[in-house]
Structure formats: C-alpha cells, structure tokens
mmCIF file of C-alpha atoms in Angstrom:
data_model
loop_
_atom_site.group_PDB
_atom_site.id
_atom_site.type_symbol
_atom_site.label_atom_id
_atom_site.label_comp_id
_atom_site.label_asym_id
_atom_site.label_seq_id
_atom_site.Cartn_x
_atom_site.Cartn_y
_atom_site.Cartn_z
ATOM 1 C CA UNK A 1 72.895 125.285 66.982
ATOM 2 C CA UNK A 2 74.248 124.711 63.623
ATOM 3 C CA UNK A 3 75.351 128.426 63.594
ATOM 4 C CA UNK A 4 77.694 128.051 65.903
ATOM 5 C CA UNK A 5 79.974 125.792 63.611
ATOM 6 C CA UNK A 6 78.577 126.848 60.125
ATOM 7 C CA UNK A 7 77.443 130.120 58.966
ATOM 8 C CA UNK A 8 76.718 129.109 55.786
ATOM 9 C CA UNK A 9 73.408 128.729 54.228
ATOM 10 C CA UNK A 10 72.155 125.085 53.616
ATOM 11 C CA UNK A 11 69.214 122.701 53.985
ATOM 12 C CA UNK A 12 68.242 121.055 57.370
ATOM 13 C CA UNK A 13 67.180 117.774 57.588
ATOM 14 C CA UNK A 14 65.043 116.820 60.750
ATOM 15 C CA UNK A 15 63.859 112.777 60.793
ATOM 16 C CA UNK A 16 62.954 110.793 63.709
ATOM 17 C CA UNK A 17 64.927 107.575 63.140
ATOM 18 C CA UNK A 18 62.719 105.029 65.103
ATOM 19 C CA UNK A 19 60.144 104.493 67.554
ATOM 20 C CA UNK A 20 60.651 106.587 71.166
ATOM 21 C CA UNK A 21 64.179 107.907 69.544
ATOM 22 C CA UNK A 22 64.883 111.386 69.217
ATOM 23 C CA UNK A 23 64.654 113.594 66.321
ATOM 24 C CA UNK A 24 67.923 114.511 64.308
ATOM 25 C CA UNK A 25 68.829 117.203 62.204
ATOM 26 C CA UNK A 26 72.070 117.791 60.117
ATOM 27 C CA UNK A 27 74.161 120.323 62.294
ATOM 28 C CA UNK A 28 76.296 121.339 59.135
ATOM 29 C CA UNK A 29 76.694 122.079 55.455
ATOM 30 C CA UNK A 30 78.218 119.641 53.215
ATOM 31 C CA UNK A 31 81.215 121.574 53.033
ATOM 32 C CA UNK A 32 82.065 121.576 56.419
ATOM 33 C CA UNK A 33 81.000 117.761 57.108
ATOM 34 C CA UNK A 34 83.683 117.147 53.540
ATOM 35 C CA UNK A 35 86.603 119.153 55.271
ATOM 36 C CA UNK A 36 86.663 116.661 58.249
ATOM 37 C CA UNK A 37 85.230 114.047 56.620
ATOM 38 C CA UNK A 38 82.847 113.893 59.280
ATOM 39 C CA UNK A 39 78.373 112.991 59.291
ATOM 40 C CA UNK A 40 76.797 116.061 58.962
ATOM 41 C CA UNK A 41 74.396 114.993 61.837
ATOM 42 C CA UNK A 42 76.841 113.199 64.746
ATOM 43 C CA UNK A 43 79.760 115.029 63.188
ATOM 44 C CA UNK A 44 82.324 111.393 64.020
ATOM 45 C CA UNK A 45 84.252 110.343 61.553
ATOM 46 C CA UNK A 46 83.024 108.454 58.498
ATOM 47 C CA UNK A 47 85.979 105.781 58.306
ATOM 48 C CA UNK A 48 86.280 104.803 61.885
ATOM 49 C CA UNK A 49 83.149 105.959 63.756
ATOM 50 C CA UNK A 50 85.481 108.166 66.215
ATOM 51 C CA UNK A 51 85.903 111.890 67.637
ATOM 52 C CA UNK A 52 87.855 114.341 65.296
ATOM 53 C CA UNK A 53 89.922 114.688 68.537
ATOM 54 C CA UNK A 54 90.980 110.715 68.742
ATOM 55 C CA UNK A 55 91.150 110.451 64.631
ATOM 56 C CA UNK A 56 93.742 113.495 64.192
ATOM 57 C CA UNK A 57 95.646 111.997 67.212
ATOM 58 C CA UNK A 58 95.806 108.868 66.094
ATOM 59 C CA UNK A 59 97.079 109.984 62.193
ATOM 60 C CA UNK A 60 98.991 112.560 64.169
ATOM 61 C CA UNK A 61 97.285 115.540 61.776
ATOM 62 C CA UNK A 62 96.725 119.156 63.434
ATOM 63 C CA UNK A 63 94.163 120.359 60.524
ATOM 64 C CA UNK A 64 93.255 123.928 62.357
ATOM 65 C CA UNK A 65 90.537 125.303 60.656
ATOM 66 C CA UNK A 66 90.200 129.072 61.159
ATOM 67 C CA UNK A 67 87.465 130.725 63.500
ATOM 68 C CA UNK A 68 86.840 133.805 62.575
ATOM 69 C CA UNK A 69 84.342 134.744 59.662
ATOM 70 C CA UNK A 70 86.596 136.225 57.087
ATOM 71 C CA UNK A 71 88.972 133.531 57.678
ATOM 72 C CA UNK A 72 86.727 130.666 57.871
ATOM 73 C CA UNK A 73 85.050 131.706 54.590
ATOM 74 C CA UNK A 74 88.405 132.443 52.708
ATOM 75 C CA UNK A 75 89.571 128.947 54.000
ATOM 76 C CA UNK A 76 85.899 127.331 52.720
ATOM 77 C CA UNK A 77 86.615 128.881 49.370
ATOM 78 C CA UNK A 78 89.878 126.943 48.970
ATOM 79 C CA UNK A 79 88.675 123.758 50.096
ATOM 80 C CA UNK A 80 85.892 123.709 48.048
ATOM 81 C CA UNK A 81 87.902 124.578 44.992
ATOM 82 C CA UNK A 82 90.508 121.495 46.189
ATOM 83 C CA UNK A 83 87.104 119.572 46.736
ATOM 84 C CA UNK A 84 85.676 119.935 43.054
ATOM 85 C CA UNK A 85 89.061 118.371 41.938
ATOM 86 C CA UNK A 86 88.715 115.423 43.637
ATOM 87 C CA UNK A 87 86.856 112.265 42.817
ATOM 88 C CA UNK A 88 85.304 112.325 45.957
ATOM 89 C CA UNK A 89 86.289 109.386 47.597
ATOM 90 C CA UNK A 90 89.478 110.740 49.496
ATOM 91 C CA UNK A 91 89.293 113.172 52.301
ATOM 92 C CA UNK A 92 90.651 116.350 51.605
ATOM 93 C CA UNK A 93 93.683 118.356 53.348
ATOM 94 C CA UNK A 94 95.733 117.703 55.864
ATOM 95 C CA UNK A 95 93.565 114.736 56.471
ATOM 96 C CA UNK A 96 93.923 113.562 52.204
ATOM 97 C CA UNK A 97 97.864 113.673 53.116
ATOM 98 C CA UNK A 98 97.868 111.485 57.219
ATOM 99 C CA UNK A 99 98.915 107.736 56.723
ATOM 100 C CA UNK A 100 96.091 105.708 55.770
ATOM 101 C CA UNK A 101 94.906 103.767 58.571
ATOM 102 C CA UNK A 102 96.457 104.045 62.314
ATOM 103 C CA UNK A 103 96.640 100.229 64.419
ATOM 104 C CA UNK A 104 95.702 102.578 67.573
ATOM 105 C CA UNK A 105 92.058 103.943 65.369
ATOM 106 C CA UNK A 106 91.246 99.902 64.411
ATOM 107 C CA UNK A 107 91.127 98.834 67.952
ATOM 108 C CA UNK A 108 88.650 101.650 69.209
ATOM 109 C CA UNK A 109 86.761 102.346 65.521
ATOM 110 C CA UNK A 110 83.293 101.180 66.609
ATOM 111 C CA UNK A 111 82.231 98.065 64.050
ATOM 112 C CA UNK A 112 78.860 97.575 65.440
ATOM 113 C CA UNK A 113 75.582 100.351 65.259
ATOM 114 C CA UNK A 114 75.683 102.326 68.648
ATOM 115 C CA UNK A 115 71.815 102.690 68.973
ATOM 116 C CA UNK A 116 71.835 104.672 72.877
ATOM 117 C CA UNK A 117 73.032 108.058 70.494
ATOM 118 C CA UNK A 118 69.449 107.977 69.044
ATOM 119 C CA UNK A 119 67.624 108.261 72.578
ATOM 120 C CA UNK A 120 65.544 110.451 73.756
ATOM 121 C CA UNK A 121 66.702 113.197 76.297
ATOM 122 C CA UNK A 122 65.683 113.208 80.079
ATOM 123 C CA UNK A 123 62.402 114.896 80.879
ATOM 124 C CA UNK A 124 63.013 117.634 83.147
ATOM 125 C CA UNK A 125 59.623 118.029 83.729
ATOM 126 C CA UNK A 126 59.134 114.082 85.061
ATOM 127 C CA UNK A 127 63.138 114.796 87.613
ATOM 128 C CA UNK A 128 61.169 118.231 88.999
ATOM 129 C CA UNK A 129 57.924 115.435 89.542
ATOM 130 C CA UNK A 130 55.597 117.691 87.111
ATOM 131 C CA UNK A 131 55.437 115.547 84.022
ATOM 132 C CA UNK A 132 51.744 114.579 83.534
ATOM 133 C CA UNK A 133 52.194 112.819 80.071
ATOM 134 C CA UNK A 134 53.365 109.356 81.886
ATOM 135 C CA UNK A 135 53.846 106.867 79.075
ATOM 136 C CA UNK A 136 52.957 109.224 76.681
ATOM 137 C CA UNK A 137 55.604 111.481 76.971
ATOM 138 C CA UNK A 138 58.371 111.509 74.646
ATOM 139 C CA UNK A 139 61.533 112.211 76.326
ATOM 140 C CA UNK A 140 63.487 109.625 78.753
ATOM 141 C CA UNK A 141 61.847 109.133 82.366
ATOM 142 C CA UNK A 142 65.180 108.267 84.046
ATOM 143 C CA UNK A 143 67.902 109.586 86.691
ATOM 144 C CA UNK A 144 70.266 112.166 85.271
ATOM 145 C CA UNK A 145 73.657 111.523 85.403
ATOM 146 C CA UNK A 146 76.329 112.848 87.698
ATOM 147 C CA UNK A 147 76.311 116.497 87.004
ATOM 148 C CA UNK A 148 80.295 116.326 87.931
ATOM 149 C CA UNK A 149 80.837 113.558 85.215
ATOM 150 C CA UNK A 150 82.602 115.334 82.153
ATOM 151 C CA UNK A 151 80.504 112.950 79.724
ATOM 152 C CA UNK A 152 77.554 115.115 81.232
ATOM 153 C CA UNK A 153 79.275 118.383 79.886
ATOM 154 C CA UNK A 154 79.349 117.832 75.660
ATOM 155 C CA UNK A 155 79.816 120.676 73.197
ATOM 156 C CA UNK A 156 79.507 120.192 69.753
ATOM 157 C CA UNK A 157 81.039 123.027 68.252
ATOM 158 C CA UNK A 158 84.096 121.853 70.137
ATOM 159 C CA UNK A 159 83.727 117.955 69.214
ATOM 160 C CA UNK A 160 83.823 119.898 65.817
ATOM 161 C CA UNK A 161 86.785 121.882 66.072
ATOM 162 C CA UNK A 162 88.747 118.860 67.985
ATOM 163 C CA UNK A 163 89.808 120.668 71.135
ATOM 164 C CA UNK A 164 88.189 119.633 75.057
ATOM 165 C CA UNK A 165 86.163 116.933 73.760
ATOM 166 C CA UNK A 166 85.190 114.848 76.769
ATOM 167 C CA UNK A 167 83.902 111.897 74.821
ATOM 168 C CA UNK A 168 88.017 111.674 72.907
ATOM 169 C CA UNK A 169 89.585 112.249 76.101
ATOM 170 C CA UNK A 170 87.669 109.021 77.917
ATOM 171 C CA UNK A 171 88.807 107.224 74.467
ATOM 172 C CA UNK A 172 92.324 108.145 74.493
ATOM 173 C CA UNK A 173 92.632 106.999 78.295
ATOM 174 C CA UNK A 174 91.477 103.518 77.052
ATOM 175 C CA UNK A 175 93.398 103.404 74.481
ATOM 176 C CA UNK A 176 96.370 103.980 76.693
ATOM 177 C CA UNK A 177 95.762 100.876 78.667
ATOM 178 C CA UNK A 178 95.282 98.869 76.119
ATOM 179 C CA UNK A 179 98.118 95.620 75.881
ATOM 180 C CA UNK A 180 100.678 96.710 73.433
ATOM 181 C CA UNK A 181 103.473 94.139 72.066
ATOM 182 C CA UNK A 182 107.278 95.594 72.922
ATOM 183 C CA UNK A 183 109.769 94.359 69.685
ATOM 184 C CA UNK A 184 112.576 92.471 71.632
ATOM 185 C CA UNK A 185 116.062 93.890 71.820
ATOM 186 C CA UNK A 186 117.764 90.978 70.738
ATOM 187 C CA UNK A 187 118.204 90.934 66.607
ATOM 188 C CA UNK A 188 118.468 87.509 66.849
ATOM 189 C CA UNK A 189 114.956 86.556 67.283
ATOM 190 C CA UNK A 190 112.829 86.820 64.115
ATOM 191 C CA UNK A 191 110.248 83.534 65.502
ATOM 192 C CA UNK A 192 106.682 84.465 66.637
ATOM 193 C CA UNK A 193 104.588 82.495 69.223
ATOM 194 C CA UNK A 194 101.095 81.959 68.359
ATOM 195 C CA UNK A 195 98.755 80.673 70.844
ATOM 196 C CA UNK A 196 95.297 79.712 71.256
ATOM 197 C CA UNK A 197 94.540 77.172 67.895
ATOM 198 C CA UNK A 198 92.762 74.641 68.934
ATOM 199 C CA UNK A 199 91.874 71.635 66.531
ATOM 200 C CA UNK A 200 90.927 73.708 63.467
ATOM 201 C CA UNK A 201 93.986 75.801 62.739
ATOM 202 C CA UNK A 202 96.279 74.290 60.633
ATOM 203 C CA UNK A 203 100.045 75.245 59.243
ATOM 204 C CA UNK A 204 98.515 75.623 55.733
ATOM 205 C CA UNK A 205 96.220 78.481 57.065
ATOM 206 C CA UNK A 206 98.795 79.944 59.249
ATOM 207 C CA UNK A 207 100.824 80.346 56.178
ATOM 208 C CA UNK A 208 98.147 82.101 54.016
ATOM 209 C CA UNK A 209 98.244 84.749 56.469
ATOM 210 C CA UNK A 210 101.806 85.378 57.523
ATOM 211 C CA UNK A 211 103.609 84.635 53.867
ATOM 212 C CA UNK A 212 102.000 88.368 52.421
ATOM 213 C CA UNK A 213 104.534 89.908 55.621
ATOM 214 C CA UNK A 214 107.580 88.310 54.244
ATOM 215 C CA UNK A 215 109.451 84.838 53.560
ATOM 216 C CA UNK A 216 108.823 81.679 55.952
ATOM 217 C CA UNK A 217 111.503 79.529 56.771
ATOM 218 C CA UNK A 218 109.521 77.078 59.357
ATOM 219 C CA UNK A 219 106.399 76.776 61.017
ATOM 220 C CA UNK A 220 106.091 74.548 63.468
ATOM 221 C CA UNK A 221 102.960 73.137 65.330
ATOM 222 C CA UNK A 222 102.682 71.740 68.728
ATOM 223 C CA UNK A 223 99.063 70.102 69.299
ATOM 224 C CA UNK A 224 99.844 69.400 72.636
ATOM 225 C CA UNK A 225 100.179 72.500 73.947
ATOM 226 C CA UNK A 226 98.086 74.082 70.773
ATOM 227 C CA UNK A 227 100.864 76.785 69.884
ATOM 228 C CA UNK A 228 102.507 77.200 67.017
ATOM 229 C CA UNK A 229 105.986 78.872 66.154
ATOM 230 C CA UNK A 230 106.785 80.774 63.183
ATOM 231 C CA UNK A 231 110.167 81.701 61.990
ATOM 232 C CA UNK A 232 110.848 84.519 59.719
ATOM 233 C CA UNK A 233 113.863 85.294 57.251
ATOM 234 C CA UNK A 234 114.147 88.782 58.445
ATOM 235 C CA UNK A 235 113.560 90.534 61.314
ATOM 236 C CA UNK A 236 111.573 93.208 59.294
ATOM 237 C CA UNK A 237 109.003 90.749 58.283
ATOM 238 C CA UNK A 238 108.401 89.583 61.648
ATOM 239 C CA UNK A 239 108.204 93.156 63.186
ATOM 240 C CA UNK A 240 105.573 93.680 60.489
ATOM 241 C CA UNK A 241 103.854 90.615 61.320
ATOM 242 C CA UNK A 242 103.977 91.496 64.775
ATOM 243 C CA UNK A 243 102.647 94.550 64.367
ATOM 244 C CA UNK A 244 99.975 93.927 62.082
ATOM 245 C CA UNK A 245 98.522 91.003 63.614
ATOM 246 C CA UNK A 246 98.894 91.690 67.112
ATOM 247 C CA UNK A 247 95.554 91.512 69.375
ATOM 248 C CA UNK A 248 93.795 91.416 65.449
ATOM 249 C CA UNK A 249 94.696 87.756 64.414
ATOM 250 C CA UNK A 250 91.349 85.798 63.833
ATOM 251 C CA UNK A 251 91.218 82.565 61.866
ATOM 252 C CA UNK A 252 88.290 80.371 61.430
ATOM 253 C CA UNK A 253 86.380 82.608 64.050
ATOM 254 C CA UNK A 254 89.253 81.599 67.021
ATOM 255 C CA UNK A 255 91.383 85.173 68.178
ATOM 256 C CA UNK A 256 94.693 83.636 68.465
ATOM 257 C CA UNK A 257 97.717 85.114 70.545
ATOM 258 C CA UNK A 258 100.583 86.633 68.735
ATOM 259 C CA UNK A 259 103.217 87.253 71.047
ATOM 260 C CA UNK A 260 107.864 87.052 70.187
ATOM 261 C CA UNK A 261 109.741 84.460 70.516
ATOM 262 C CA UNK A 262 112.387 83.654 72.852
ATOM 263 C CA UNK A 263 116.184 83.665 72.264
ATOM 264 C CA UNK A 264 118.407 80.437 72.640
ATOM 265 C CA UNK A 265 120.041 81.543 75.425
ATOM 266 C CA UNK A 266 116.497 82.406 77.679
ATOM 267 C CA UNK A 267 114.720 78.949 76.791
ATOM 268 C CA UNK A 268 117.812 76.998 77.463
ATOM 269 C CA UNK A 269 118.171 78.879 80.990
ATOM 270 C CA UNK A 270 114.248 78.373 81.497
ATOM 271 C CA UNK A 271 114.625 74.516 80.341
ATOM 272 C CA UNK A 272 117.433 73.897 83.291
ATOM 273 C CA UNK A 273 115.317 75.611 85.653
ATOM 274 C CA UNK A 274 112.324 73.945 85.322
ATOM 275 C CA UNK A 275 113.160 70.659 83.983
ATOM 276 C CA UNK A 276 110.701 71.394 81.226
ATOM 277 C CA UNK A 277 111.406 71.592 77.274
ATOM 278 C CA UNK A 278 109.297 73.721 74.499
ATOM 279 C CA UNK A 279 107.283 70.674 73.557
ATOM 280 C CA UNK A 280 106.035 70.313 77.733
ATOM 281 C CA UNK A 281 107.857 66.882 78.627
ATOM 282 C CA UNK A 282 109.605 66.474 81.770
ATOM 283 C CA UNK A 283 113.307 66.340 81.372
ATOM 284 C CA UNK A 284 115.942 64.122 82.932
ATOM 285 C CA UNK A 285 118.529 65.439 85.211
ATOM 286 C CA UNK A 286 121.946 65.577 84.167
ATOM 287 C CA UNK A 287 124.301 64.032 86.558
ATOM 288 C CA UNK A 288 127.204 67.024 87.555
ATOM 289 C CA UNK A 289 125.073 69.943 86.185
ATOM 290 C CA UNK A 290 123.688 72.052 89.227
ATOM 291 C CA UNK A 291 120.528 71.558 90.894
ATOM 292 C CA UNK A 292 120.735 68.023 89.371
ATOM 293 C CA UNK A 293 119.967 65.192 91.937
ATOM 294 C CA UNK A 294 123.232 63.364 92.494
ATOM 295 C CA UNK A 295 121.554 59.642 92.998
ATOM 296 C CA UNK A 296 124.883 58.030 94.034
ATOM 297 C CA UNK A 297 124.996 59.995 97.508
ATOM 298 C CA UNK A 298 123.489 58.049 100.034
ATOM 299 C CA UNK A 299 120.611 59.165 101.527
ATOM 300 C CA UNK A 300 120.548 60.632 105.496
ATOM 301 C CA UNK A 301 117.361 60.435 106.214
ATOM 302 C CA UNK A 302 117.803 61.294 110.234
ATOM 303 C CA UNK A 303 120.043 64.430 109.519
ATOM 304 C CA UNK A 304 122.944 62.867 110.809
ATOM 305 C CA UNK A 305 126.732 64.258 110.689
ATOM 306 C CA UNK A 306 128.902 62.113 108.665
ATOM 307 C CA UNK A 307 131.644 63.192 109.710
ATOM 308 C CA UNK A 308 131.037 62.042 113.294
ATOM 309 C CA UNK A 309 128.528 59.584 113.068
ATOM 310 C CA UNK A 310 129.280 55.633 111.174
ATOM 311 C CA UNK A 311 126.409 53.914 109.562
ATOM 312 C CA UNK A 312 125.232 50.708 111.328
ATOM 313 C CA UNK A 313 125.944 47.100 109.580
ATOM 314 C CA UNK A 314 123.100 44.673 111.452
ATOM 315 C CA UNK A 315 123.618 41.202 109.979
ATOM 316 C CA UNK A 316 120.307 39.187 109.883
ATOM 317 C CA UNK A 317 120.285 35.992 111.784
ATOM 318 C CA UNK A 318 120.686 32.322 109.740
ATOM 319 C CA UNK A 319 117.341 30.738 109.325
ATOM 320 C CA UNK A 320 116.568 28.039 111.766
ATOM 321 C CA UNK A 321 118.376 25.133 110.602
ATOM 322 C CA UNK A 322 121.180 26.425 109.212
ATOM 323 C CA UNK A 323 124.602 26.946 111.742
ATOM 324 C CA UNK A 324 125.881 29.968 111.663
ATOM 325 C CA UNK A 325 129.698 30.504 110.324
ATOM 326 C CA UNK A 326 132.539 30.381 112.547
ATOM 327 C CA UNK A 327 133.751 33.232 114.483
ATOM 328 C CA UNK A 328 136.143 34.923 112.657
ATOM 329 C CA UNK A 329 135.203 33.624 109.483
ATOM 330 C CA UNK A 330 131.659 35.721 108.754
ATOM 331 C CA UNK A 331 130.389 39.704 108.899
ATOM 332 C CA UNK A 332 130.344 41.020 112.344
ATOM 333 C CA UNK A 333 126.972 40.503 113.936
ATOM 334 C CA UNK A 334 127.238 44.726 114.518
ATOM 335 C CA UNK A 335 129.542 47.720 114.440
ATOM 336 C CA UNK A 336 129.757 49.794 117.330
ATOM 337 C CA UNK A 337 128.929 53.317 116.763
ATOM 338 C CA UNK A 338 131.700 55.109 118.521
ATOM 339 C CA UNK A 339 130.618 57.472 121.114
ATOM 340 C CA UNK A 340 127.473 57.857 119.813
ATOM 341 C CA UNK A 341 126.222 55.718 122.633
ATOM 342 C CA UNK A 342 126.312 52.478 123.887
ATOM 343 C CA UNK A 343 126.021 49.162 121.736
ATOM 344 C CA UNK A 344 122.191 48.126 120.758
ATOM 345 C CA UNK A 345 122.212 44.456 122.424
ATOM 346 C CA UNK A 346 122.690 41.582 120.204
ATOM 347 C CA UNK A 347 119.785 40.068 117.810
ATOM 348 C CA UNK A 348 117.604 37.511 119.388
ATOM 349 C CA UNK A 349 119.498 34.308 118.510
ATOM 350 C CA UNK A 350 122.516 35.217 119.665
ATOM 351 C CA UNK A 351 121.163 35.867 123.609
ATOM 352 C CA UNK A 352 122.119 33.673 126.104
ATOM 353 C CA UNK A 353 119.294 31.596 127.813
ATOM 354 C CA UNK A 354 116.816 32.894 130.038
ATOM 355 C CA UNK A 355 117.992 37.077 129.404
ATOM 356 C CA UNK A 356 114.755 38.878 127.569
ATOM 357 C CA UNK A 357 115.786 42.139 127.068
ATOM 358 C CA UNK A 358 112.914 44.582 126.423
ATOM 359 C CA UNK A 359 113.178 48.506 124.877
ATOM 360 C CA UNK A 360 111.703 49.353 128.155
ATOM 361 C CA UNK A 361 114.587 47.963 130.264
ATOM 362 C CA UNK A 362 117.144 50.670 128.413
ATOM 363 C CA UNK A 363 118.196 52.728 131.179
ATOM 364 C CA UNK A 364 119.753 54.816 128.595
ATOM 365 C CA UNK A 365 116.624 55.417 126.904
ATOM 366 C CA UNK A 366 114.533 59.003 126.980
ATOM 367 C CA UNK A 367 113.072 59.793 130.099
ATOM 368 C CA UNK A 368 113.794 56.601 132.038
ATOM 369 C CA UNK A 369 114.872 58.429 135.070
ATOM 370 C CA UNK A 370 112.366 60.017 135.367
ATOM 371 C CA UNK A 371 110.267 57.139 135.342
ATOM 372 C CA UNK A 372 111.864 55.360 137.682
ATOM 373 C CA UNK A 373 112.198 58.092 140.165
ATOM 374 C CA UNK A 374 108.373 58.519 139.904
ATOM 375 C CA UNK A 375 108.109 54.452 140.844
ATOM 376 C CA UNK A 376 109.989 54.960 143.931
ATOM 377 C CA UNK A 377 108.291 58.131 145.239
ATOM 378 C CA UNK A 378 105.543 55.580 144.889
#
C-alpha cells in the first residue's frame, strides 16, 4: 500500500503494539512523513493528532504536493534540500510559514491516546459463519458497520494528499457546531463576565491569568452569585482575552465561563424590567416610573367603576354603655349608593323593636323570585 503514496525506497517497520491489536507498518518514507509533518504509520498530524485535511483548513495552508512521478521526485529533491537546512524541529513549507497554532485545531486536537485505531479488523470469515478459530482467531468477531456510512469508505493515499477524507469532513462538521463567542458591536464594552468559580477562585488568580492580555483596571467578585467581572483598558486586550480564553479557561481544575459584558444602557433596561440589580437583590419600585406600583391608589378589589359607583362609609355602632352623639352632630350611620341599588338596612342597634331583618328576607336579592314563585306553586 505504501506505493501508492511513496515510490521511494525505504525500510518498513511491522510491530504488533499490544495484545489482540493489529499489526502496523510505516506506510511512508521519512521524507514524505517530514513534508506534512505527519507519523509515518497513521499519517495525522504530529502537533495536534488531526487529518491533513482539518490541519491545512484550520492554518488555512493549500500545500499541493505534485502527483505525478517526475514531479513528485523533483518536488522531494527540493524539500529535502530545504529539510537538511533546518534544525529539525519546524515543519517545512507552506506548513513552516501557516500561523502557529489555530483556536479551531486546540478544541478538536485529540489530548488523550485513541487506543480503538490499534484494533484488529473484522473477520470475514466469522460475518460469512466459516471462522473455525473461535477465540483463537485474531481478527475482530463483531457486526460490520453500515456499508453506506462514509467512515466505512477510508483511503489513505487520499487522507495523505488531504482531499475526500471522510474522517476530516465528520471533524469539520463538529467543529462547525461548536459555541463560538460573537465580539459585541458596541466599543464601549471592554468588561468580561466570568462564571462558574466557586469557593476556590480568587481575584489574585484571576489576575495572573488575564494581566499577560493587557492592563486591568477592576476586577470585581460577586460570591453570591459566584461571577466575577473584569474590566479592561482597551478593547484590544479584552478581544484577546476573549478570544484566547474562551471555552479554554481552567483554574484550579474548575472550567469557568468567559462570556462579554453588557453595556450601561442594556443592564439598566434589564434592571427596570425585572426589578433585579447585577449583585441579585430585589429592587424597590420607584414611585412615577412605569410599571412601578402606585401604592397611594386605592385598591378596587370588586372591579368596580369609579366613575359611577361611591365607596360605602358604615360607621360602627358605640359600645354598649356609651350614648351615641346627637343627630346632626356625628358621621352618618351610611351613605347611600346612588342608583346602585337600594340602601343596605341600618346596623343592629339602630332597629326599631321587634323588626329582625334577615339576608334572606331581601326581595332584591339574587334569585328570590324565583324562590318564592317555587313556594307558591307549592
């Protein structure tokens, strides 16, 4: 297989790496594997652990290297020369010029070993139902994938060459749909949000990290709601902040949230709206201000007009004992209440003798009619 990427001559190394793995073999010259700065065996990059088709897309490099054998070799030649000039520990190329690390290639470079690429391959002989080896047989006794998967369908001389790499083109997609921080439009704002510190985070260590971006004018720390703010001189420094600590901010093993700020304007709109300020108390309403709760206006509890309707004054009675004040010379006992209905008869003490008046007597009341209609049909 190695012939289809390298024609060159060169030694092949074959190794089983562990017990029931597969045996691997280097798939091209050093050359080759020093052009893309690539493993000679898995042929993914050496820095991040990706496809040459996600790394040049993420540094934005197009490093074609020629098919054809006259080409190809002529093309070696010069690389080789470039190589032997180099100390060794810079990739060469296009690739030696590309920025030198990508935010997109740190949040899919793989930072733990991916042991399922040393596996064994399916035994065709055990999905047919020959394979007579049982536990003795080296290759995988397990379901095949979905032949119409496109992880099923993997070349290497194209993971190689970059182009219709299934394997980049699964990575890409996630990386697509991965949260991404938007840089406000309003200059203003230069103060960062960072949530999630628990107990253990202090300002000190906050500032250790963020000073190297640019100068600090405040931090402050809210333990309530355990959220800090951080204010930057410049809006430069807190882009760069922004951008470099984004979704990567861990200190003392917590992954805080690094998120902007909020202009003056928004959190004073949000504080009348919800009666809430930045440190979480409840605020008082402000008499005149709208959607404030005007406590002076009395309170119609039975949804009354006021224009039509007047509110009832019912003097108490005196206590026993006490006379009450001549007529003319205290509160009216009631008010009447217009044409609203007739007046509610007077309180208990002011009855004549022997007249008990009961709710039930009301002719005017709901449904009394009706009621006493029904008693005569009886």
């Amino acid at each position: 297989m190695f012939r289809q990427i390298c024609a060159r001559p060169f030694t092949v190394f074959r190794w089983c790496p562990g017990t029931r793995m597969r045996f691997k073999k280097t798939e091209v010259c050093q050359t080759c594997s020093k052009m893309k700065n690539v493993c000679q065996t898995c042929l993914l990059d050496l820095e991040y652990g990706l496809p040459i088709q996600v790394r040049d897309t993420g540094l934005a490099v197009k490093d074609e290297v020629p098919k054809s054998d006259v080409n190809k070799e002529y093309y070696t030649q010069n690389m080789e020369r470039e190589i032997a000039n180099s100390d060794g520990t810079r990739p060469v190329g296009l690739l030696g010029k590309a920025p030198s690390s990508s935010d997109m290639l740190l949040k899919l470079a793989r930072t733990t070993p991916y042991y399922k690429r040393n596996r064994p391959h399916i035994c065709s002989f055990w999905v047919k139902g020959e394979c007579k080896r049982g536990e003795e047989c080296p290759y995988r006794h397990e379901k095949p994938t979905d032949p119409d998967d496109p992880l099923a369908d993997q070349n290497i001389k194209d993971r190689y060459y970059g182009i219709n790499d299934p394997v980049a083109d699964k990575l890409l997609k996630r990386a697509s749909t991965m949260p991404r921080l938007d840089v406000p439009e309003d200059k203003t704002i230069t103060t960062l949000y960072i949530g999630g510190l628990g107990d253990t985070v202090t300002d000190t260590e906050l500032k250790n990290h963020f000073y190297q971006f640019g100068e600090i004018r405040t931090i402050t720390i809210v333990q309530r709601q355990q959220c800090a703010f951080i204010q930057f001189a410049t809006r430069q420094a807190a882009e760069s902040a922004a951008e470099k600590s984004f979704n990567k901010l861990i200190i003392n093993g917590r992954r805080l949230t690094v998120k902007w700020g909020r202009s003056q304007a928004a959190r004073g709109k949000e504080s009348i709206k919800d009666g809430v300020s930045e440190m979480g108390t409840r605020l008082d309403p402000v008499p005149g201000l709208p959607g404030a709760l005007d406590e002076e206006a009395p309170a119609n509890y039975f949804n009354l007009d006021p224009s039509t309707s007047s509110v009832m004054n019912i003097a108490l009675p005196p206590p026993p004992g006490i006379n009450p004040p001549p007529p003319g010379f205290g509160p009216p006992m009631f008010h009447p209440m217009g044409h609203m209905g007739p007046p509610m008869p007077p309180p208990m003490g002011m009855r004549p003798p022997g007249h008990i008046h009961y709710p039930s007597q009301d002719p005017q009341r709901m449904g009394a009619h009706a009621a006493h209609g029904a008693r005569q049909g009886d």
